[in-house]
Tab-separated table of C-alpha atoms and ligand atoms in Angstrom:
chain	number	residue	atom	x	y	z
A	1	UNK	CA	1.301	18.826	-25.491
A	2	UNK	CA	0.587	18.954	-21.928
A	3	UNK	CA	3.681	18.093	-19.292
A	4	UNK	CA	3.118	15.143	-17.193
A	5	UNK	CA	3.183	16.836	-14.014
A	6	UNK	CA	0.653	19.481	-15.061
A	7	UNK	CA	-1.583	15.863	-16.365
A	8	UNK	CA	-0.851	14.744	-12.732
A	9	UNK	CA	-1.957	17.930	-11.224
A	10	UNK	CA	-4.986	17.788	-13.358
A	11	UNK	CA	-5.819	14.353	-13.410
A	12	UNK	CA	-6.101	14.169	-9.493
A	13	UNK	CA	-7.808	18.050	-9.142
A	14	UNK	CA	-11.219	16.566	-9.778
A	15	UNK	CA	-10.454	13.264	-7.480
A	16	UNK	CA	-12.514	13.128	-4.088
A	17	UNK	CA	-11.432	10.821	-1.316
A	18	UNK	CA	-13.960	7.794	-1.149
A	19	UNK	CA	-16.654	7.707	1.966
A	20	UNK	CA	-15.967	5.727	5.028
A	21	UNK	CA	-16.878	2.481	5.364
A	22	UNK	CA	-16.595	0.008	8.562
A	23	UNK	CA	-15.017	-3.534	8.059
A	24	UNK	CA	-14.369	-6.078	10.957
A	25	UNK	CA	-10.768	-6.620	12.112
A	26	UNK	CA	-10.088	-9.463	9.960
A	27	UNK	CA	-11.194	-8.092	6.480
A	28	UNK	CA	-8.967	-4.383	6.898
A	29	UNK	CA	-5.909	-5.954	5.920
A	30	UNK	CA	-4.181	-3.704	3.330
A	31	UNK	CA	-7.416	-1.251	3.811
A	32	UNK	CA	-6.627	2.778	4.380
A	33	UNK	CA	-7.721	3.921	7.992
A	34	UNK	CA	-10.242	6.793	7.258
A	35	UNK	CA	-10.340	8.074	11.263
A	36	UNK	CA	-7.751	8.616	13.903
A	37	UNK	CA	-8.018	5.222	15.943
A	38	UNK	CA	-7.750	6.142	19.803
A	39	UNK	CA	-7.086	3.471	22.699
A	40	UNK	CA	-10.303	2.591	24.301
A	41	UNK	CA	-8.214	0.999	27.617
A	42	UNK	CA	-5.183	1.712	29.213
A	43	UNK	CA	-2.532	-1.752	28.375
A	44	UNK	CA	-1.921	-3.551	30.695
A	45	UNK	CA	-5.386	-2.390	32.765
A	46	UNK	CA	-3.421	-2.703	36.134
A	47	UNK	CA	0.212	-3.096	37.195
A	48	UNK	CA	1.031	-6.987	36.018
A	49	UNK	CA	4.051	-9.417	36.465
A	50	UNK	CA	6.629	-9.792	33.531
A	51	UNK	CA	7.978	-13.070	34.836
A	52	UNK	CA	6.809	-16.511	36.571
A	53	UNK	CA	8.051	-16.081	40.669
A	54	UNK	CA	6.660	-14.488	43.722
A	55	UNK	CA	5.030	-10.923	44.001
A	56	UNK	CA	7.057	-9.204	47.608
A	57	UNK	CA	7.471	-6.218	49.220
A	58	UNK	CA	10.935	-5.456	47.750
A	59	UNK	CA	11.896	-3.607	50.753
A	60	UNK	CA	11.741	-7.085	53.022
A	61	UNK	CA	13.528	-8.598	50.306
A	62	UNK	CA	16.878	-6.494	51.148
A	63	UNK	CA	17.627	-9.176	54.668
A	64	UNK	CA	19.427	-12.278	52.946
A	65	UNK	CA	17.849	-15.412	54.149
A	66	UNK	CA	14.643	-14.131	55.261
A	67	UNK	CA	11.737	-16.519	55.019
A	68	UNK	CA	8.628	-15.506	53.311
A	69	UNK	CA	5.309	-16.928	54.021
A	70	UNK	CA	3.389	-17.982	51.281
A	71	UNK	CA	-0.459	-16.630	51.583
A	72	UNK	CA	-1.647	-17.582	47.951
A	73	UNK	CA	-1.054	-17.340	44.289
A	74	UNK	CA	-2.131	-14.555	41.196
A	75	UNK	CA	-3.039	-16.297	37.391
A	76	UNK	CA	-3.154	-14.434	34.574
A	77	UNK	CA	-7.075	-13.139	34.012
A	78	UNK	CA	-7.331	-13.853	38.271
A	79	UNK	CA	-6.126	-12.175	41.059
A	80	UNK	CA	-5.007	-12.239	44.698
A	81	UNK	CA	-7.852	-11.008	47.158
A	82	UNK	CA	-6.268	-9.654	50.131
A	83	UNK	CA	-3.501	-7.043	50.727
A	84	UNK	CA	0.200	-8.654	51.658
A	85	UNK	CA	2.000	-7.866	54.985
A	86	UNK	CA	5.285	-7.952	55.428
A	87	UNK	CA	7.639	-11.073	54.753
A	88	UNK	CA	4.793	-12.142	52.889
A	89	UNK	CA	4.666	-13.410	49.259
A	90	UNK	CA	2.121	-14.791	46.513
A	91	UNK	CA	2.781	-16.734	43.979
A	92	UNK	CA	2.409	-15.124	40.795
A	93	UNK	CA	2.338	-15.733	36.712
A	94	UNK	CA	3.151	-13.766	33.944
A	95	UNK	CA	0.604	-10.955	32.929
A	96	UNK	CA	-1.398	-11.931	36.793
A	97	UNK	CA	-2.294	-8.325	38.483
A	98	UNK	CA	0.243	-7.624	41.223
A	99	UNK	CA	-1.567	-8.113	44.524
A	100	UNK	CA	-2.181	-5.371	46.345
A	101	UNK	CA	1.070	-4.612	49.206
A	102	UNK	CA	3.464	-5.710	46.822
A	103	UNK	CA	6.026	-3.668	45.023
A	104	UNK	CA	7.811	-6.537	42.709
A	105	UNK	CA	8.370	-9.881	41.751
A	106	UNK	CA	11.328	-12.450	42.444
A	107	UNK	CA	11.299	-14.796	39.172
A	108	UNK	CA	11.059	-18.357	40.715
A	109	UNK	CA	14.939	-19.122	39.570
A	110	UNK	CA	15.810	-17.606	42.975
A	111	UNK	CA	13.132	-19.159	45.054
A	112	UNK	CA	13.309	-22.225	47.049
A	113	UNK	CA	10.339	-23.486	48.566
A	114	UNK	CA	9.224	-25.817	50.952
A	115	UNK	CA	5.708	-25.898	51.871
A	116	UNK	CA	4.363	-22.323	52.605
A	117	UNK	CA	7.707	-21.840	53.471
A	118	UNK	CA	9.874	-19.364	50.770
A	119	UNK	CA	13.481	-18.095	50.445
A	120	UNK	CA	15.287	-15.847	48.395
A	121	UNK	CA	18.346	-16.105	46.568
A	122	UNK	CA	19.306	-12.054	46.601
A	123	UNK	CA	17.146	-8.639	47.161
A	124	UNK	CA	14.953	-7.241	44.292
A	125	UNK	CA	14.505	-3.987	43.753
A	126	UNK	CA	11.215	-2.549	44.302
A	127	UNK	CA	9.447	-2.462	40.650
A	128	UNK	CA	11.712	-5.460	39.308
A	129	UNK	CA	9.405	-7.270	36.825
A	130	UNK	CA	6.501	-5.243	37.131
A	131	UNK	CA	4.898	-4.016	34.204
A	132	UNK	CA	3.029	-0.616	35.608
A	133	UNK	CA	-1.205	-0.100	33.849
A	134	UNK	CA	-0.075	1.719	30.600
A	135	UNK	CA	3.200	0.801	29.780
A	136	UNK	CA	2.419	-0.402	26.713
A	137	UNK	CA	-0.281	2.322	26.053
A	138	UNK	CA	-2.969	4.551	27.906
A	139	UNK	CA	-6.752	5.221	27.026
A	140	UNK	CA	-7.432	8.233	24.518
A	141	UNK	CA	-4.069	7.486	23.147
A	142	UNK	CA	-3.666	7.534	19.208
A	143	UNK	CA	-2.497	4.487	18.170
A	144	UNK	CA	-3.406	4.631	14.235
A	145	UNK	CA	-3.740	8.010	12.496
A	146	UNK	CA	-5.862	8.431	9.397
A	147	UNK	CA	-4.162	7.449	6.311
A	148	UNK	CA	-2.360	4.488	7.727
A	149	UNK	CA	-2.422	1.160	5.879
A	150	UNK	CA	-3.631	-1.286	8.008
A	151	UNK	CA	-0.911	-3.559	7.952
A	152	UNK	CA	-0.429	-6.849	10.124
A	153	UNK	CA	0.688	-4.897	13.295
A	154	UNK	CA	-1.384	-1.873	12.514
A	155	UNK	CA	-4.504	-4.589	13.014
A	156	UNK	CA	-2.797	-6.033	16.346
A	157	UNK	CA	-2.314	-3.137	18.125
A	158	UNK	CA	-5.769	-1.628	16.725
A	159	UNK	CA	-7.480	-5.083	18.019
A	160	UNK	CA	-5.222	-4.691	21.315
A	161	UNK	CA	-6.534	-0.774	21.658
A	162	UNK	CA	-9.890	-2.757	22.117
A	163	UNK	CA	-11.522	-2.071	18.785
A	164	UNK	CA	-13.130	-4.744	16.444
A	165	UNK	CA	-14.670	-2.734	13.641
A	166	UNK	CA	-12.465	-0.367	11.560
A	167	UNK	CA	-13.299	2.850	9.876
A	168	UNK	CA	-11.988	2.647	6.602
A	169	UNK	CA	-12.211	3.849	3.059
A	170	UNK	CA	-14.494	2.301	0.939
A	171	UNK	CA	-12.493	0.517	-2.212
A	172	UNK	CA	-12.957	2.736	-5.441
A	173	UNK	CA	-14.418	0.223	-7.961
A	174	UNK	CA	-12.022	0.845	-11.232
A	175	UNK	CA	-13.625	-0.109	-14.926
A	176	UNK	CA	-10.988	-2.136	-16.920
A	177	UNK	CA	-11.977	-1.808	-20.677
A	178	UNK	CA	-9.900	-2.767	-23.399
A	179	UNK	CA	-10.842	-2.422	-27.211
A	180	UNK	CA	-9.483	-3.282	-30.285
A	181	UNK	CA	-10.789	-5.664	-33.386
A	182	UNK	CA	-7.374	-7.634	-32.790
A	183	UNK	CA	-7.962	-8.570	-29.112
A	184	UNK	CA	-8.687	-12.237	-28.139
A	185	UNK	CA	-9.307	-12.877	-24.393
A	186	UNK	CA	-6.650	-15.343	-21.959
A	187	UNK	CA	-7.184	-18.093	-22.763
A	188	UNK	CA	-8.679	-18.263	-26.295
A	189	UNK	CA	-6.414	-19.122	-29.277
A	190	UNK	CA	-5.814	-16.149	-31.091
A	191	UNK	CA	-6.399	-16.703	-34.887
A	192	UNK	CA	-3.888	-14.407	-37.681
A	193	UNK	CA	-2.749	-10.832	-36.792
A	194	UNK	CA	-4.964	-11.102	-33.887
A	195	UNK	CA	-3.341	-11.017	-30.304
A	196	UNK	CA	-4.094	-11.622	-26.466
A	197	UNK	CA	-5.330	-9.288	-24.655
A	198	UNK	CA	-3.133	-8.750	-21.515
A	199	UNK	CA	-3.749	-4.502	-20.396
A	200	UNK	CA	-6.784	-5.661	-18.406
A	201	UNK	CA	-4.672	-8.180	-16.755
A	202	UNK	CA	-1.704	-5.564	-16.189
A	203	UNK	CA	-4.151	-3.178	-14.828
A	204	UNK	CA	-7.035	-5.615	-12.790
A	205	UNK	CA	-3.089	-6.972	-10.912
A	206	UNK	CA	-1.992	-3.333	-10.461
A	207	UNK	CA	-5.224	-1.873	-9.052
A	208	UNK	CA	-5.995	-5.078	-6.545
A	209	UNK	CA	-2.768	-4.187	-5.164
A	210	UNK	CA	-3.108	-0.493	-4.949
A	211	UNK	CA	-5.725	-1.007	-2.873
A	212	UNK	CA	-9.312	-0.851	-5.277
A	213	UNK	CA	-11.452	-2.997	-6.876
A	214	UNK	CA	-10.819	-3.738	-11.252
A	215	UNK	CA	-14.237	-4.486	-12.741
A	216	UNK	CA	-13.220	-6.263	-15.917
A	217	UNK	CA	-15.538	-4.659	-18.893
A	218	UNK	CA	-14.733	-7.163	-21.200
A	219	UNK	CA	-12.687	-6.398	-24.340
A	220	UNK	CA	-14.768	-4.397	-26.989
A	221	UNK	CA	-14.124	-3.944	-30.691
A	222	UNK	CA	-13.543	-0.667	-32.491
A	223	UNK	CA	-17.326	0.176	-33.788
A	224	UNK	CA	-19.398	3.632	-31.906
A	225	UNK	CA	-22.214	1.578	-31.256
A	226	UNK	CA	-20.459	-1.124	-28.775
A	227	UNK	CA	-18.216	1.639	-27.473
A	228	UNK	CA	-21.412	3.695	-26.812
A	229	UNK	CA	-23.053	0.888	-24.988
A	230	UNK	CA	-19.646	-0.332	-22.824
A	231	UNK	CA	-19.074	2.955	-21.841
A	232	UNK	CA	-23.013	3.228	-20.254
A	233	UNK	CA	-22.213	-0.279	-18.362
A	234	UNK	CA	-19.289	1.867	-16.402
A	235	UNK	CA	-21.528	4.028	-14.847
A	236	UNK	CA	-21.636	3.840	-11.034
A	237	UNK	CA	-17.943	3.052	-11.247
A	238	UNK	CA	-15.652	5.650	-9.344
A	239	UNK	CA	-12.957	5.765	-12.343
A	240	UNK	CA	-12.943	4.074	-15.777
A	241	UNK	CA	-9.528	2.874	-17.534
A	242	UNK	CA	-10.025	2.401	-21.436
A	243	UNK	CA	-7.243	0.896	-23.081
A	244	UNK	CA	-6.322	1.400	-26.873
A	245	UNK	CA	-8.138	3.345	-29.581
A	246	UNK	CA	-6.805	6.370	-28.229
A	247	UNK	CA	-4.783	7.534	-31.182
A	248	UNK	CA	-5.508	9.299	-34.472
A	249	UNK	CA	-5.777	6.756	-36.610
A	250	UNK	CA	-9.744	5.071	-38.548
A	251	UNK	CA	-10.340	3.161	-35.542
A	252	UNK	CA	-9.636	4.951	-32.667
A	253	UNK	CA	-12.991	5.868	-31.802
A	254	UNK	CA	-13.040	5.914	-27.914
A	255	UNK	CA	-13.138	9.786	-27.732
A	256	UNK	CA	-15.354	9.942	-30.104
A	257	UNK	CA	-17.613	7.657	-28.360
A	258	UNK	CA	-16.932	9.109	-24.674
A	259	UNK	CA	-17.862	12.583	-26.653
A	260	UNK	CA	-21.119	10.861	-27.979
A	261	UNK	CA	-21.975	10.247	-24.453
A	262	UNK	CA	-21.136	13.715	-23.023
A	263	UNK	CA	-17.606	13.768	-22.046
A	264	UNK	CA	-15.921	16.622	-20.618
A	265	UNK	CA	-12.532	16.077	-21.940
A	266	UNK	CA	-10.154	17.575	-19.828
A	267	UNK	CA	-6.912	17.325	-22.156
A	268	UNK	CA	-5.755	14.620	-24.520
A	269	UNK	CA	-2.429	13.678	-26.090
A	270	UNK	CA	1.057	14.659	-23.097
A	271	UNK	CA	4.682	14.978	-23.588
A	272	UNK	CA	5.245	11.279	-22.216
A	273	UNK	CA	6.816	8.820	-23.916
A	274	UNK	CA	5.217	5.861	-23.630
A	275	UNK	CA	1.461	7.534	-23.391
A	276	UNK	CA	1.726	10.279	-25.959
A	277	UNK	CA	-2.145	9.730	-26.292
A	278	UNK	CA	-3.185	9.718	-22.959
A	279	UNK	CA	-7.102	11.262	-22.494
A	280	UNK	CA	-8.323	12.445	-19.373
A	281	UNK	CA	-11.981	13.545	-19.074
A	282	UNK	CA	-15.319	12.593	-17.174
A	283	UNK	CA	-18.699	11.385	-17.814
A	284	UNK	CA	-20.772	12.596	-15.547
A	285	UNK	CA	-19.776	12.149	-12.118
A	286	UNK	CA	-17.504	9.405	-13.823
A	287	UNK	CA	-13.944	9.927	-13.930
A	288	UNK	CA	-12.184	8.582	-17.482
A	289	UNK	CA	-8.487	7.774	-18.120
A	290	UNK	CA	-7.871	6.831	-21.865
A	291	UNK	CA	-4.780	4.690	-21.770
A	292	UNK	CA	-2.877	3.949	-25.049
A	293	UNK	CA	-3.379	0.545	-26.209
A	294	UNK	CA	0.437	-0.212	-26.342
A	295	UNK	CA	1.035	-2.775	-23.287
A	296	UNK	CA	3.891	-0.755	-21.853
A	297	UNK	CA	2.350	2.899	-22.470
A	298	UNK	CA	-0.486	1.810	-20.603
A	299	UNK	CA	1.724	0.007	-17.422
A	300	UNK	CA	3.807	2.769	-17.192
A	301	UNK	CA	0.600	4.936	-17.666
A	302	UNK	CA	-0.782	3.150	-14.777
A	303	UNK	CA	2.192	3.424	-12.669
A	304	UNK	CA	2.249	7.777	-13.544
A	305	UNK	CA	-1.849	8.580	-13.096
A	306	UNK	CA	-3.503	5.621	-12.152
A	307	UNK	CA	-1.766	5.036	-9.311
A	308	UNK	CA	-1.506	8.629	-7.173
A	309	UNK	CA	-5.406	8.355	-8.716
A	310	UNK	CA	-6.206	5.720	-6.124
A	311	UNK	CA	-3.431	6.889	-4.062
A	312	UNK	CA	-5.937	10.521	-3.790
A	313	UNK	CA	-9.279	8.150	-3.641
A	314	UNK	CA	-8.149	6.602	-0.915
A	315	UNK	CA	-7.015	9.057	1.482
A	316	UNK	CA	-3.132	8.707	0.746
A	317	UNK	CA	-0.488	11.315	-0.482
A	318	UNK	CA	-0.354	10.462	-3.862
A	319	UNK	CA	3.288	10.630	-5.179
A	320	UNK	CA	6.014	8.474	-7.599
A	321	UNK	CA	9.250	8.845	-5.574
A	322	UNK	CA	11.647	9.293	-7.900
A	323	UNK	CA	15.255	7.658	-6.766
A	324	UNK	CA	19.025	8.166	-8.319
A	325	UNK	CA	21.061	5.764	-10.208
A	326	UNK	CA	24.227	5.764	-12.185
A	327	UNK	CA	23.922	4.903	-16.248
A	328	UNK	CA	25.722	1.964	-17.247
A	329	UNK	CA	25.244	3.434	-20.987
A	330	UNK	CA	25.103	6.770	-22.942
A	331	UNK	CA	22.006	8.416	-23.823
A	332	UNK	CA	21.365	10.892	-26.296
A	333	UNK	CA	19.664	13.927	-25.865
A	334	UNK	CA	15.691	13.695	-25.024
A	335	UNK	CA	12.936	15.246	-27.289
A	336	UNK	CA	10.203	17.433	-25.905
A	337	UNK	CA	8.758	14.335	-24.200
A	338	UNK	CA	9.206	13.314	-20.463
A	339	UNK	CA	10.732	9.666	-21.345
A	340	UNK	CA	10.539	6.660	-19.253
A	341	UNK	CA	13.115	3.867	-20.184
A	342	UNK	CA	13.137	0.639	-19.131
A	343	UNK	CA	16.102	-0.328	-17.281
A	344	UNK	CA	17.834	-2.783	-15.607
A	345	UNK	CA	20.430	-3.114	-12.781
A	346	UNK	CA	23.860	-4.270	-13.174
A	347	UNK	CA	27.234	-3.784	-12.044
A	348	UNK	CA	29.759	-1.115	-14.475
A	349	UNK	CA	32.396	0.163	-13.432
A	350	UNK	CA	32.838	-1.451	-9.859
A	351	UNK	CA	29.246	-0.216	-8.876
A	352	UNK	CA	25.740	-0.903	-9.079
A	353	UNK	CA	24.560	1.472	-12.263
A	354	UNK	CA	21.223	1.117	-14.625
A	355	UNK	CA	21.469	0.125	-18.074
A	356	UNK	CA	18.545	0.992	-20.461
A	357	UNK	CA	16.951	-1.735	-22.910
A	358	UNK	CA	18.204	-0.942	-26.215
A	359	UNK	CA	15.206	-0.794	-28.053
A	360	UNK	CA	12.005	1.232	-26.270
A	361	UNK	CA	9.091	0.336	-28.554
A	362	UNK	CA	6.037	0.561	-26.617
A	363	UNK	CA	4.709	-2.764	-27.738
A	364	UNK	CA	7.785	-4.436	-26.374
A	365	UNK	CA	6.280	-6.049	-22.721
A	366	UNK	CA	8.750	-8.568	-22.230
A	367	UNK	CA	11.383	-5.757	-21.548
A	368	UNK	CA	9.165	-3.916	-19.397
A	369	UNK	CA	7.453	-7.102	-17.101
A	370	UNK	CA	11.833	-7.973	-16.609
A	371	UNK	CA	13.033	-4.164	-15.994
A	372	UNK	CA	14.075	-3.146	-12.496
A	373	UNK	CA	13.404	0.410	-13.006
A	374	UNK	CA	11.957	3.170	-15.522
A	375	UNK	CA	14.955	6.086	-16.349
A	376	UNK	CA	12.723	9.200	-15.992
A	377	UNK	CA	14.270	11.824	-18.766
A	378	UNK	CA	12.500	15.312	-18.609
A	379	UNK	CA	11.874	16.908	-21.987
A	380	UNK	CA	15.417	18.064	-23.779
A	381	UNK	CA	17.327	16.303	-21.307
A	382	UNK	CA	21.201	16.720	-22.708
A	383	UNK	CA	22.683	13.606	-23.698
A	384	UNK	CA	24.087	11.204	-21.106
A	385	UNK	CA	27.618	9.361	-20.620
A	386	UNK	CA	28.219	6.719	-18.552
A	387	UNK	CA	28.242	6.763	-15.125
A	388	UNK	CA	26.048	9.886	-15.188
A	389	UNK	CA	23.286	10.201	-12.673
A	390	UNK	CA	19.951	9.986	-13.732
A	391	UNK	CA	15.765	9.681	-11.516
A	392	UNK	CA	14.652	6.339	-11.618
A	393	UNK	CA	11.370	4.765	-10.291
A	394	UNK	CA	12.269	1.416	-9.040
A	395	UNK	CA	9.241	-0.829	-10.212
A	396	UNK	CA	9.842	-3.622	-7.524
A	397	UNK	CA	8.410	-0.814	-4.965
A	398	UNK	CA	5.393	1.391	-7.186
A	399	UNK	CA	4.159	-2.577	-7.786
A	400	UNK	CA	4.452	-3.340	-4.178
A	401	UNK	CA	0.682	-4.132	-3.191
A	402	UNK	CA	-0.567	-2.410	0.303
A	403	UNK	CA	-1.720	-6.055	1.173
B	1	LIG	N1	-0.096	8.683	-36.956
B	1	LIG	C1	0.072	8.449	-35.653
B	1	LIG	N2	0.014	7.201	-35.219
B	1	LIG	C2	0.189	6.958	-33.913
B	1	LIG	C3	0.467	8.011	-33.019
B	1	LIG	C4	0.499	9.318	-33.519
B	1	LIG	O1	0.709	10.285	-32.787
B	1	LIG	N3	0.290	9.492	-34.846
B	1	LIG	N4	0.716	7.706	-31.728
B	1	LIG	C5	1.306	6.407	-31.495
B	1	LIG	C6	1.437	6.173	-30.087
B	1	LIG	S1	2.637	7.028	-29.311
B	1	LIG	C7	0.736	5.236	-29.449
B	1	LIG	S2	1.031	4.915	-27.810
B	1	LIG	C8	-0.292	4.431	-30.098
B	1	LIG	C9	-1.551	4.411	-29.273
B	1	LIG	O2	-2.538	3.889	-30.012
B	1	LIG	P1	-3.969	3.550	-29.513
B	1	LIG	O3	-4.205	3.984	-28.126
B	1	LIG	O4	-4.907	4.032	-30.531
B	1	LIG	O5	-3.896	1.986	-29.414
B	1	LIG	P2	-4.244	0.904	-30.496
B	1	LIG	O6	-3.912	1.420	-31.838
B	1	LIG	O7	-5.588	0.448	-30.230
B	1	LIG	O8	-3.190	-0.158	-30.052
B	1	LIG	C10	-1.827	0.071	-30.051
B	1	LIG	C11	-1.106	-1.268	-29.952
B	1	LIG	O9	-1.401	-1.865	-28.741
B	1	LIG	C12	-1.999	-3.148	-28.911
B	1	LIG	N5	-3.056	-3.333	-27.911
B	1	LIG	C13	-4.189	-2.634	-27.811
B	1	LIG	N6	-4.932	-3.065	-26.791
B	1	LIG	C14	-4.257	-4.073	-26.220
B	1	LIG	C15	-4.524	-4.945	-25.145
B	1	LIG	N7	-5.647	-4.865	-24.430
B	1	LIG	N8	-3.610	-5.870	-24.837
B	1	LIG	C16	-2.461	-5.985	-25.549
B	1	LIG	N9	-2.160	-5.180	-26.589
B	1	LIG	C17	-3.043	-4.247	-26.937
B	1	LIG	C18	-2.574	-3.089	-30.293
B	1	LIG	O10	-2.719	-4.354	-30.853
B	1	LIG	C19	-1.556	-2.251	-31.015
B	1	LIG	O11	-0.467	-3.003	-31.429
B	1	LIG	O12	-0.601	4.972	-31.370
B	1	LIG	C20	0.555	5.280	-32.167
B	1	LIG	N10	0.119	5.662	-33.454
B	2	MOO	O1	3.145	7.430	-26.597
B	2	MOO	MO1	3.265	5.794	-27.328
B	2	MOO	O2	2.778	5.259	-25.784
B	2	MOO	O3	4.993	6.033	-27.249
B	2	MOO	O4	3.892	4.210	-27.877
């Protein structure tokens, strides 16, 4: 059986970064920059107050009790025509252009004005309050590098850098289909030993929030000729997900159908626990993940492949980081198969350790939609005691959406 970093390795080899598409401002939230973004202006454009007061010559500001003549005033988005003289001041508003003559501003606190008559409380110094043409940032300069994920400031600062349509990469469409005789869709009362159907709704949640777009192909049952014909409606999608049917038993037939319609398998069946089963392969110029139909095989399936899959698709280093944590229990010694327990925080033994659910059976999603983390135990791991340090991946973040 394969090792799950050599499926990793070989699951994203194939994987080509999607083509750039170009979005408006306010649809690239959560979208992955595909180009270097550059400043188109210099910010501010020209020197600019910081404060509400009067634009001087600092320098004639250093003579307590001078009076200043007031020769006119700057807005915001106006200006003062006219260069200033000496012991002569305009009245000026934040972000207003600095009139030309003047060195700083005195912040109306410290003014006292009668007519076009104006004192000062002290000196400023020259530059007080003055916000110099590309403080904040200069044109050419690269604000955004490729691979970012336009978050809420990313888009502020890209929309400040004077740019209104984004370069980005276009969302990898994902198929989403489920089989198995027993499935029932949300929604519909399931009848006997048959059951809901909830992997397409792990997976359609998981993908959104990774950053590509599930395409829900329905639930299918476990006969060739409806595999056959699912499998043809996935073409045109970047990457298909099939859930269940992936075992050895009579009616797990998806390889069989994917072979009937010209797979290349690349391997089937890893040393994971959950996803023993797992099948990569393609169709074509369509990539195919076989998840196991077990709920928690395929979310923690997901959260292995599928997820440095898009990562790769969309222009981002794909990687699980793997953090440390203390056991709150013993472990015994691991099999040949990379494990991944679900676990939960709590405090032992006056810190915060990780205690593993008791009971691991794949089918068991109620333990893994409440576990904090997944213990990651490579193959013939020695047993554990407690307070032992073992990887985790802390679910909280891998299921943090890039929107
Ligand atoms: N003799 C052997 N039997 C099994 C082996 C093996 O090596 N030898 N491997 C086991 C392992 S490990 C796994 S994992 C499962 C994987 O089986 P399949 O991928 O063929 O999945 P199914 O049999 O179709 O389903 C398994 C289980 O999951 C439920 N299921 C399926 N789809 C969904 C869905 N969309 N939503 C919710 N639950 C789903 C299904 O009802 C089954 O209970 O095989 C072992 N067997
Ligand atoms: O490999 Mo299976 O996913 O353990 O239940």
């Amino acid at each position: 059986m394969l090792p799950v970093a050599e499926a990793q390795a070989r699951i994203l080899a194939p994987l080509r970064t999607m083509p750039v598409e170009w979005v408006a401002l306010p649809e690239a939230l959560g979208r992955v920059l595909a180009q270097d973004l550059l400043a188109r202006r210099d910010q501010p454009p020209v020197a600019v107050s910081a404060m509400d007061g009067y634009a001087v010559r600092a320098a004639d500001t250093e003579e307590a009790g001078r009076v200043f003549r007031l020769v006119g005033e700057a807005p915001a988005g106006g200006s003062f025509q006219g260069l200033v003289g000496p012991f002569e001041t305009v009245r000026i508003f934040t972000g207003a252009p600095l009139p030309a003559g003047t060195d700083a501003v005195q912040i109306q606190e410290n003014a006292t004005v009668a007519g076009d008559e104006v004192r000062f409380d002290g000196p400023v110094a020259p530059g007080a309050f003055v916000r110099p043409a590309g403080l904040d940032f200069t044109l050419g300069w690269k604000g955004l590098a490729a691979g970012t994920v336009l978050d809420p400031r990313a888009l502020g600062l890209a929309a400040a850098m004077g740019h209104l349509w984004l370069p980005v990469r276009r969302r990898p469409r994902i198929g989403l289909l489920a089989t198995g005789n027993e499935l029932r869709w949300p929604g519909e009362t399931p009848e006997g030993s048959q059951i809901v159907s909830s992997n397409t709704t792990t997976l359609a949640a998981m993908v959104s929030g990774w950053g590509a777009i599930p395409v829900d192909l329905g639930i299918c049952p476990d006969e060739s000729a409806a595999l056959i014909e699912r499998l043809r409606d996935a073409a045109g999608l970047d990457l298909l997900v099939t859930t269940g049917g992936a075992s050895v038993g009579d009616y797990d037939l998806v390889q069989a159908a994917l072979e009937a319609e010209g797979l290349a398998l690349d391997f089937w069946k890893i040393a994971m626990r959950p996803g023993k089963p797992l099948l990569f392969g393609s169709l074509g110029a369509l990539h195919v993940l076989g998840f196991p139909g077990n709920p928690v095989s395929t979310g923690v399936c997901a959260i292995v492949f599928l997820r440095a899959a898009l990562q790769r698709m969309l222009g981002l280093p794909p990687g699980l980081r793997h953090g440390e944590a203390r056991l709150a229990n013993a472990l015994a010694a691991n099999d040949r198969r990379q494990d991944y327990l679900r676990g939960f925080r709590v405090r032992g033994g006056g810190e915060d350790r990780v205690e593993t659910a008791g009971r691991q059976d794949s089918s068991m999603f109620a333990t893994f939609a409440a576990a904090d983390v997944l213990v990651v135990r490579s193959p013939f791991d020695p047993p554990k005691a407690p307070g032992d340090t073992v990887a985790i991946v802390d679910l909280r973040e891998v299921l943090a959406s890039l929107r």
